[in-house]
Structure formats: C-alpha cells, structure tokens
Amino acid sequence: MSFFFFILVNIIHFIFGLLDYAGEIPWVGSSLRTGFAAMDTWSEVGLIYILQFFILTLLSPFNTVLSERIENEVTGSTFKSTWEQIIKDVIRMIGILLIGLVIDIFLFILWDLTLANLFNLDALTPVYLLIINSFWFGFTFYDFSLERHKVSSKNSYKFALNRFGYMILTGALFTLLLRLPFFGVAIGSVLMTAVATLNFLAIQQYSKRDSSGSLEE
C-alpha cells in the first residue's frame, strides 16, 4: 500500500514540477509558482494523512488485540477484547482522527496567515504540519490502552496533551516508517503499537508511585 502511495506522491510532484513553468508567465508568473508550490506541499501532507487514516482504521482491530496481548505478557493481566470492544476502539479512533483533521486545518490556516506569511516561513510548513499531524496519530496508538483501561474520552485528551512530546514522537516515527517500501505499513503499525503500549504501562507505573496516582492529571 505504502509503495503505491508514494508512487502517487511522486506523480503529483512531477505534475506540479511541470506546472512550475507557469512561473515564466509575465506579471502573474511568480504568484502562480508560489501557489503551485504551496499546493504541492499541501497535497503530499494531505495524502499522507489520508494514508495513515485508512491504515489505522483497517488495522485497528489487529492493533487492539496486539496492544492487549503485550500488556497481558508484561503485567499478567487478563484483558480479552470482544468484538464490541474492538468496534468501540475503531469508532473512538476515527473520532480522534476526524477531530484532529479539523483542528489541523484550523492550525494550518492560522500558521499560513500569520507566522508563515509575515516572516516568510513557508519552507517550514511541512515540518509544522508533520508536528501537528503526528500528535493525533501518536494519540491513536496510546488510545488503544486508554480505551482498554476505561479512561474517558475527556481524560484521554488530557493524558495526550500532558504528554505532548510522546504523542508527537510516536506519530512522527510512524510517518517515517511508512516511507519504507513494501513493509513500511506493517512494521510501522506493529512497532508503534508496541512502543505506545509499553510507554503507557511505564507511565501508569510511574503514576502509581506518584502521590497523585492518577492518569487524569
């Protein structure tokens, strides 16, 4: 899947590369070139978001069971997912990603109209988008554990925001792993589910030792 996806990305880059010649048109050339360059960047980021959305949706049942099995092995717990639980996980994950998409669009427009425009920081736009997108994708990997432990949606968001760096790093690594041809999808999904589950268990243990003893803080 990822192999054919990145072929599509390269085709789009090629098309926008041809459109770059529009920059030679008198009067409006520079504006057209800037516009096409922005569209090229946005198209790749948008396609990567769509790819990750579908991958996580399709693999969500597998990731739910994998996360559960890892916790069973590490802690000796007796969690066992039912189809009802798996369906709830998928619905909750889709909700997180759709909310993330709306917020990402808002943040992108805000960035484009303020810092990027005022200080000519368009070259940093892909990095900016990678950071804000990675938060939501990282969050979904942790949410398999949060849902299993019956942490409410409200407190799950608090958990993610309080561990912003964990979410971004997990999501960014997933995005980078997807660039591996042929095996990137499988490796990225399995590895990040394992990493997020083990990190969640470590955070849980730390929280128990802490005076608060709660994941909600």
PDB file of N, CA and C in Angstrom, residues 120-195:
ATOM      1  N   ASN A 120       7.877  34.919   6.217  1.00  0.00           N
ATOM      2  CA  ASN A 120       8.317  34.126   5.055  1.00  0.00           C
ATOM      3  C   ASN A 120       8.879  32.767   5.493  1.00  0.00           C
ATOM      4  N   LEU A 121       8.068  32.034   6.261  1.00  0.00           N
ATOM      5  CA  LEU A 121       8.488  30.741   6.795  1.00  0.00           C
ATOM      6  C   LEU A 121       7.832  29.566   6.076  1.00  0.00           C
ATOM      7  N   ASP A 122       7.456  29.773   4.812  1.00  0.00           N
ATOM      8  CA  ASP A 122       6.773  28.717   4.066  1.00  0.00           C
ATOM      9  C   ASP A 122       7.596  27.436   3.988  1.00  0.00           C
ATOM     10  N   ALA A 123       8.935  27.565   3.973  1.00  0.00           N
ATOM     11  CA  ALA A 123       9.789  26.379   3.881  1.00  0.00           C
ATOM     12  C   ALA A 123       9.629  25.480   5.111  1.00  0.00           C
ATOM     13  N   LEU A 124       9.170  26.043   6.222  1.00  0.00           N
ATOM     14  CA  LEU A 124       8.987  25.263   7.448  1.00  0.00           C
ATOM     15  C   LEU A 124       7.595  24.645   7.550  1.00  0.00           C
ATOM     16  N   THR A 125       6.724  24.933   6.594  1.00  0.00           N
ATOM     17  CA  THR A 125       5.355  24.426   6.660  1.00  0.00           C
ATOM     18  C   THR A 125       5.281  22.904   6.734  1.00  0.00           C
ATOM     19  N   PRO A 126       6.053  22.148   5.925  1.00  0.00           N
ATOM     20  CA  PRO A 126       5.990  20.679   6.054  1.00  0.00           C
ATOM     21  C   PRO A 126       6.365  20.187   7.445  1.00  0.00           C
ATOM     22  N   VAL A 127       7.357  20.833   8.065  1.00  0.00           N
ATOM     23  CA  VAL A 127       7.769  20.435   9.422  1.00  0.00           C
ATOM     24  C   VAL A 127       6.651  20.743  10.418  1.00  0.00           C
ATOM     25  N   TYR A 128       6.070  21.914  10.271  1.00  0.00           N
ATOM     26  CA  TYR A 128       4.963  22.322  11.146  1.00  0.00           C
ATOM     27  C   TYR A 128       3.800  21.342  11.038  1.00  0.00           C
ATOM     28  N   LEU A 129       3.447  20.965   9.801  1.00  0.00           N
ATOM     29  CA  LEU A 129       2.341  20.040   9.595  1.00  0.00           C
ATOM     30  C   LEU A 129       2.670  18.642  10.111  1.00  0.00           C
ATOM     31  N   LEU A 130       3.935  18.247   9.962  1.00  0.00           N
ATOM     32  CA  LEU A 130       4.344  16.939  10.489  1.00  0.00           C
ATOM     33  C   LEU A 130       4.153  16.890  11.994  1.00  0.00           C
ATOM     34  N   ILE A 131       4.479  17.974  12.678  1.00  0.00           N
ATOM     35  CA  ILE A 131       4.371  18.017  14.137  1.00  0.00           C
ATOM     36  C   ILE A 131       2.914  17.920  14.577  1.00  0.00           C
ATOM     37  N   ILE A 132       2.046  18.743  13.979  1.00  0.00           N
ATOM     38  CA  ILE A 132       0.651  18.749  14.445  1.00  0.00           C
ATOM     39  C   ILE A 132      -0.078  17.480  14.010  1.00  0.00           C
ATOM     40  N   ASN A 133       0.265  16.925  12.838  1.00  0.00           N
ATOM     41  CA  ASN A 133      -0.348  15.662  12.423  1.00  0.00           C
ATOM     42  C   ASN A 133       0.122  14.515  13.312  1.00  0.00           C
ATOM     43  N   SER A 134       1.411  14.529  13.645  1.00  0.00           N
ATOM     44  CA  SER A 134       1.981  13.438  14.430  1.00  0.00           C
ATOM     45  C   SER A 134       1.328  13.330  15.801  1.00  0.00           C
ATOM     46  N   PHE A 135       0.910  14.449  16.358  1.00  0.00           N
ATOM     47  CA  PHE A 135       0.253  14.406  17.663  1.00  0.00           C
ATOM     48  C   PHE A 135      -0.966  13.486  17.622  1.00  0.00           C
ATOM     49  N   TRP A 136      -1.796  13.645  16.601  1.00  0.00           N
ATOM     50  CA  TRP A 136      -3.037  12.878  16.542  1.00  0.00           C
ATOM     51  C   TRP A 136      -2.784  11.413  16.234  1.00  0.00           C
ATOM     52  N   PHE A 137      -1.839  11.137  15.342  1.00  0.00           N
ATOM     53  CA  PHE A 137      -1.549   9.740  15.038  1.00  0.00           C
ATOM     54  C   PHE A 137      -0.874   9.044  16.216  1.00  0.00           C
ATOM     55  N   GLY A 138      -0.006   9.763  16.912  1.00  0.00           N
ATOM     56  CA  GLY A 138       0.576   9.192  18.117  1.00  0.00           C
ATOM     57  C   GLY A 138      -0.488   8.926  19.174  1.00  0.00           C
ATOM     58  N   PHE A 139      -1.424   9.841  19.304  1.00  0.00           N
ATOM     59  CA  PHE A 139      -2.516   9.712  20.272  1.00  0.00           C
ATOM     60  C   PHE A 139      -3.307   8.424  20.021  1.00  0.00           C
ATOM     61  N   THR A 140      -3.585   8.104  18.756  1.00  0.00           N
ATOM     62  CA  THR A 140      -4.389   6.913  18.458  1.00  0.00           C
ATOM     63  C   THR A 140      -3.706   5.636  18.948  1.00  0.00           C
ATOM     64  N   PHE A 141      -2.373   5.589  18.869  1.00  0.00           N
ATOM     65  CA  PHE A 141      -1.672   4.391  19.339  1.00  0.00           C
ATOM     66  C   PHE A 141      -1.777   4.238  20.853  1.00  0.00           C
ATOM     67  N   TYR A 142      -1.744   5.354  21.575  1.00  0.00           N
ATOM     68  CA  TYR A 142      -1.893   5.298  23.027  1.00  0.00           C
ATOM     69  C   TYR A 142      -3.339   5.033  23.426  1.00  0.00           C
ATOM     70  N   ASP A 143      -4.264   5.436  22.563  1.00  0.00           N
ATOM     71  CA  ASP A 143      -5.672   5.306  22.937  1.00  0.00           C
ATOM     72  C   ASP A 143      -6.145   3.863  22.975  1.00  0.00           C
ATOM     73  N   PHE A 144      -5.433   2.948  22.320  1.00  0.00           N
ATOM     74  CA  PHE A 144      -5.789   1.536  22.450  1.00  0.00           C
ATOM     75  C   PHE A 144      -5.718   1.122  23.927  1.00  0.00           C
ATOM     76  N   SER A 145      -4.678   1.581  24.614  1.00  0.00           N
ATOM     77  CA  SER A 145      -4.512   1.263  26.035  1.00  0.00           C
ATOM     78  C   SER A 145      -5.471   2.076  26.898  1.00  0.00           C
ATOM     79  N   LEU A 146      -5.660   3.338  26.535  1.00  0.00           N
ATOM     80  CA  LEU A 146      -6.552   4.192  27.323  1.00  0.00           C
ATOM     81  C   LEU A 146      -7.984   3.662  27.290  1.00  0.00           C
ATOM     82  N   GLU A 147      -8.429   3.251  26.120  1.00  0.00           N
ATOM     83  CA  GLU A 147      -9.780   2.693  25.992  1.00  0.00           C
ATOM     84  C   GLU A 147      -9.899   1.393  26.778  1.00  0.00           C
ATOM     85  N   ARG A 148      -8.869   0.552  26.716  1.00  0.00           N
ATOM     86  CA  ARG A 148      -8.897  -0.735  27.420  1.00  0.00           C
ATOM     87  C   ARG A 148      -8.996  -0.536  28.934  1.00  0.00           C
ATOM     88  N   HIS A 149      -8.388   0.546  29.433  1.00  0.00           N
ATOM     89  CA  HIS A 149      -8.421   0.839  30.864  1.00  0.00           C
ATOM     90  C   HIS A 149      -9.587   1.750  31.246  1.00  0.00           C
ATOM     91  N   LYS A 150     -10.526   1.898  30.330  1.00  0.00           N
ATOM     92  CA  LYS A 150     -11.760   2.643  30.602  1.00  0.00           C
ATOM     93  C   LYS A 150     -11.508   4.104  30.974  1.00  0.00           C
ATOM     94  N   VAL A 151     -10.453   4.679  30.416  1.00  0.00           N
ATOM     95  CA  VAL A 151     -10.207   6.109  30.623  1.00  0.00           C
ATOM     96  C   VAL A 151     -11.157   6.874  29.708  1.00  0.00           C
ATOM     97  N   SER A 152     -11.904   7.805  30.238  1.00  0.00           N
ATOM     98  CA  SER A 152     -12.897   8.536  29.453  1.00  0.00           C
ATOM     99  C   SER A 152     -12.240   9.336  28.336  1.00  0.00           C
ATOM    100  N   SER A 153     -13.044   9.718  27.351  1.00  0.00           N
ATOM    101  CA  SER A 153     -12.513  10.497  26.233  1.00  0.00           C
ATOM    102  C   SER A 153     -11.902  11.808  26.724  1.00  0.00           C
ATOM    103  N   LYS A 154     -12.575  12.467  27.658  1.00  0.00           N
ATOM    104  CA  LYS A 154     -12.074  13.731  28.188  1.00  0.00           C
ATOM    105  C   LYS A 154     -10.707  13.545  28.834  1.00  0.00           C
ATOM    106  N   ASN A 155     -10.583  12.527  29.678  1.00  0.00           N
ATOM    107  CA  ASN A 155      -9.308  12.308  30.362  1.00  0.00           C
ATOM    108  C   ASN A 155      -8.243  11.747  29.420  1.00  0.00           C
ATOM    109  N   SER A 156      -8.669  11.097  28.342  1.00  0.00           N
ATOM    110  CA  SER A 156      -7.712  10.630  27.339  1.00  0.00           C
ATOM    111  C   SER A 156      -7.054  11.811  26.637  1.00  0.00           C
ATOM    112  N   TYR A 157      -7.859  12.826  26.335  1.00  0.00           N
ATOM    113  CA  TYR A 157      -7.292  14.036  25.721  1.00  0.00           C
ATOM    114  C   TYR A 157      -6.354  14.739  26.694  1.00  0.00           C
ATOM    115  N   LYS A 158      -6.727  14.769  27.974  1.00  0.00           N
ATOM    116  CA  LYS A 158      -5.841  15.372  28.973  1.00  0.00           C
ATOM    117  C   LYS A 158      -4.532  14.592  29.060  1.00  0.00           C
ATOM    118  N   PHE A 159      -4.627  13.267  29.015  1.00  0.00           N
ATOM    119  CA  PHE A 159      -3.437  12.416  29.036  1.00  0.00           C
ATOM    120  C   PHE A 159      -2.528  12.752  27.860  1.00  0.00           C
ATOM    121  N   ALA A 160      -3.116  12.865  26.667  1.00  0.00           N
ATOM    122  CA  ALA A 160      -2.324  13.141  25.462  1.00  0.00           C
ATOM    123  C   ALA A 160      -1.691  14.528  25.508  1.00  0.00           C
ATOM    124  N   LEU A 161      -2.447  15.524  25.942  1.00  0.00           N
ATOM    125  CA  LEU A 161      -1.915  16.892  25.990  1.00  0.00           C
ATOM    126  C   LEU A 161      -0.819  17.028  27.040  1.00  0.00           C
ATOM    127  N   ASN A 162      -0.955  16.299  28.155  1.00  0.00           N
ATOM    128  CA  ASN A 162       0.074  16.351  29.189  1.00  0.00           C
ATOM    129  C   ASN A 162       1.353  15.635  28.782  1.00  0.00           C
ATOM    130  N   ARG A 163       1.241  14.805  27.735  1.00  0.00           N
ATOM    131  CA  ARG A 163       2.412  14.062  27.228  1.00  0.00           C
ATOM    132  C   ARG A 163       2.570  14.327  25.739  1.00  0.00           C
ATOM    133  N   PHE A 164       2.537  15.611  25.433  1.00  0.00           N
ATOM    134  CA  PHE A 164       2.573  16.095  24.050  1.00  0.00           C
ATOM    135  C   PHE A 164       3.762  15.510  23.278  1.00  0.00           C
ATOM    136  N   GLY A 165       4.924  15.504  23.907  1.00  0.00           N
ATOM    137  CA  GLY A 165       6.134  15.020  23.247  1.00  0.00           C
ATOM    138  C   GLY A 165       6.057  13.556  22.882  1.00  0.00           C
ATOM    139  N   TYR A 166       5.486  12.731  23.776  1.00  0.00           N
ATOM    140  CA  TYR A 166       5.317  11.306  23.489  1.00  0.00           C
ATOM    141  C   TYR A 166       4.454  11.110  22.239  1.00  0.00           C
ATOM    142  N   MET A 167       3.351  11.862  22.180  1.00  0.00           N
ATOM    143  CA  MET A 167       2.420  11.720  21.054  1.00  0.00           C
ATOM    144  C   MET A 167       3.107  12.091  19.733  1.00  0.00           C
ATOM    145  N   ILE A 168       3.818  13.217  19.742  1.00  0.00           N
ATOM    146  CA  ILE A 168       4.463  13.693  18.513  1.00  0.00           C
ATOM    147  C   ILE A 168       5.549  12.721  18.064  1.00  0.00           C
ATOM    148  N   LEU A 169       6.362  12.261  19.001  1.00  0.00           N
ATOM    149  CA  LEU A 169       7.448  11.355  18.636  1.00  0.00           C
ATOM    150  C   LEU A 169       6.901  10.047  18.073  1.00  0.00           C
ATOM    151  N   THR A 170       5.880   9.498  18.702  1.00  0.00           N
ATOM    152  CA  THR A 170       5.284   8.248  18.221  1.00  0.00           C
ATOM    153  C   THR A 170       4.687   8.426  16.829  1.00  0.00           C
ATOM    154  N   GLY A 171       3.922   9.507  16.630  1.00  0.00           N
ATOM    155  CA  GLY A 171       3.304   9.756  15.330  1.00  0.00           C
ATOM    156  C   GLY A 171       4.324  10.044  14.244  1.00  0.00           C
ATOM    157  N   ALA A 172       5.388  10.782  14.588  1.00  0.00           N
ATOM    158  CA  ALA A 172       6.421  11.111  13.602  1.00  0.00           C
ATOM    159  C   ALA A 172       7.184   9.860  13.171  1.00  0.00           C
ATOM    160  N   LEU A 173       7.490   8.977  14.125  1.00  0.00           N
ATOM    161  CA  LEU A 173       8.172   7.730  13.786  1.00  0.00           C
ATOM    162  C   LEU A 173       7.293   6.861  12.892  1.00  0.00           C
ATOM    163  N   PHE A 174       5.993   6.853  13.161  1.00  0.00           N
ATOM    164  CA  PHE A 174       5.063   6.096  12.319  1.00  0.00           C
ATOM    165  C   PHE A 174       5.075   6.641  10.894  1.00  0.00           C
ATOM    166  N   THR A 175       5.050   7.963  10.755  1.00  0.00           N
ATOM    167  CA  THR A 175       5.087   8.584   9.436  1.00  0.00           C
ATOM    168  C   THR A 175       6.365   8.233   8.689  1.00  0.00           C
ATOM    169  N   LEU A 176       7.490   8.276   9.385  1.00  0.00           N
ATOM    170  CA  LEU A 176       8.770   7.959   8.750  1.00  0.00           C
ATOM    171  C   LEU A 176       8.847   6.488   8.349  1.00  0.00           C
ATOM    172  N   LEU A 177       8.332   5.605   9.198  1.00  0.00           N
ATOM    173  CA  LEU A 177       8.358   4.173   8.891  1.00  0.00           C
ATOM    174  C   LEU A 177       7.495   3.843   7.670  1.00  0.00           C
ATOM    175  N   LEU A 178       6.449   4.624   7.453  1.00  0.00           N
ATOM    176  CA  LEU A 178       5.595   4.392   6.284  1.00  0.00           C
ATOM    177  C   LEU A 178       6.344   4.601   4.975  1.00  0.00           C
ATOM    178  N   ARG A 179       7.439   5.321   5.039  1.00  0.00           N
ATOM    179  CA  ARG A 179       8.212   5.572   3.823  1.00  0.00           C
ATOM    180  C   ARG A 179       9.058   4.365   3.410  1.00  0.00           C
ATOM    181  N   LEU A 180       9.127   3.365   4.277  1.00  0.00           N
ATOM    182  CA  LEU A 180       9.833   2.148   3.893  1.00  0.00           C
ATOM    183  C   LEU A 180       9.017   1.405   2.850  1.00  0.00           C
ATOM    184  N   PRO A 181       9.606   1.050   1.717  1.00  0.00           N
ATOM    185  CA  PRO A 181       8.833   0.363   0.675  1.00  0.00           C
ATOM    186  C   PRO A 181       8.417  -1.035   1.124  1.00  0.00           C
ATOM    187  N   PHE A 182       7.238  -1.448   0.646  1.00  0.00           N
ATOM    188  CA  PHE A 182       6.710  -2.796   0.833  1.00  0.00           C
ATOM    189  C   PHE A 182       6.311  -3.110   2.281  1.00  0.00           C
ATOM    190  N   PHE A 183       7.241  -2.960   3.243  1.00  0.00           N
ATOM    191  CA  PHE A 183       6.963  -3.414   4.600  1.00  0.00           C
ATOM    192  C   PHE A 183       6.690  -2.264   5.570  1.00  0.00           C
ATOM    193  N   GLY A 184       6.706  -1.040   5.076  1.00  0.00           N
ATOM    194  CA  GLY A 184       6.564   0.110   5.966  1.00  0.00           C
ATOM    195  C   GLY A 184       5.269   0.114   6.745  1.00  0.00           C
ATOM    196  N   VAL A 185       4.157  -0.271   6.101  1.00  0.00           N
ATOM    197  CA  VAL A 185       2.851  -0.251   6.764  1.00  0.00           C
ATOM    198  C   VAL A 185       2.828  -1.213   7.940  1.00  0.00           C
ATOM    199  N   ALA A 186       3.226  -2.462   7.679  1.00  0.00           N
ATOM    200  CA  ALA A 186       3.176  -3.486   8.728  1.00  0.00           C
ATOM    201  C   ALA A 186       4.146  -3.176   9.860  1.00  0.00           C
ATOM    202  N   ILE A 187       5.382  -2.813   9.499  1.00  0.00           N
ATOM    203  CA  ILE A 187       6.390  -2.525  10.515  1.00  0.00           C
ATOM    204  C   ILE A 187       5.982  -1.327  11.363  1.00  0.00           C
ATOM    205  N   GLY A 188       5.535  -0.256  10.701  1.00  0.00           N
ATOM    206  CA  GLY A 188       5.170   0.961  11.413  1.00  0.00           C
ATOM    207  C   GLY A 188       4.033   0.741  12.386  1.00  0.00           C
ATOM    208  N   SER A 189       2.986   0.054  11.941  1.00  0.00           N
ATOM    209  CA  SER A 189       1.820  -0.165  12.791  1.00  0.00           C
ATOM    210  C   SER A 189       2.154  -1.048  13.985  1.00  0.00           C
ATOM    211  N   VAL A 190       2.833  -2.168  13.738  1.00  0.00           N
ATOM    212  CA  VAL A 190       3.161  -3.099  14.822  1.00  0.00           C
ATOM    213  C   VAL A 190       4.124  -2.454  15.816  1.00  0.00           C
ATOM    214  N   LEU A 191       5.177  -1.831  15.305  1.00  0.00           N
ATOM    215  CA  LEU A 191       6.199  -1.250  16.178  1.00  0.00           C
ATOM    216  C   LEU A 191       5.636  -0.130  17.036  1.00  0.00           C
ATOM    217  N   MET A 192       4.849   0.764  16.444  1.00  0.00           N
ATOM    218  CA  MET A 192       4.327   1.888  17.216  1.00  0.00           C
ATOM    219  C   MET A 192       3.250   1.454  18.208  1.00  0.00           C
ATOM    220  N   THR A 193       2.494   0.421  17.867  1.00  0.00           N
ATOM    221  CA  THR A 193       1.538  -0.115  18.849  1.00  0.00           C
ATOM    222  C   THR A 193       2.276  -0.671  20.051  1.00  0.00           C
ATOM    223  N   ALA A 194       3.361  -1.402  19.800  1.00  0.00           N
ATOM    224  CA  ALA A 194       4.160  -1.962  20.889  1.00  0.00           C
ATOM    225  C   ALA A 194       4.799  -0.860  21.728  1.00  0.00           C
ATOM    226  N   VAL A 195       5.384   0.130  21.060  1.00  0.00           N
ATOM    227  CA  VAL A 195       6.043   1.233  21.775  1.00  0.00           C
ATOM    228  C   VAL A 195       5.038   1.991  22.634  1.00  0.00           C
TER     229      VAL A 195
END
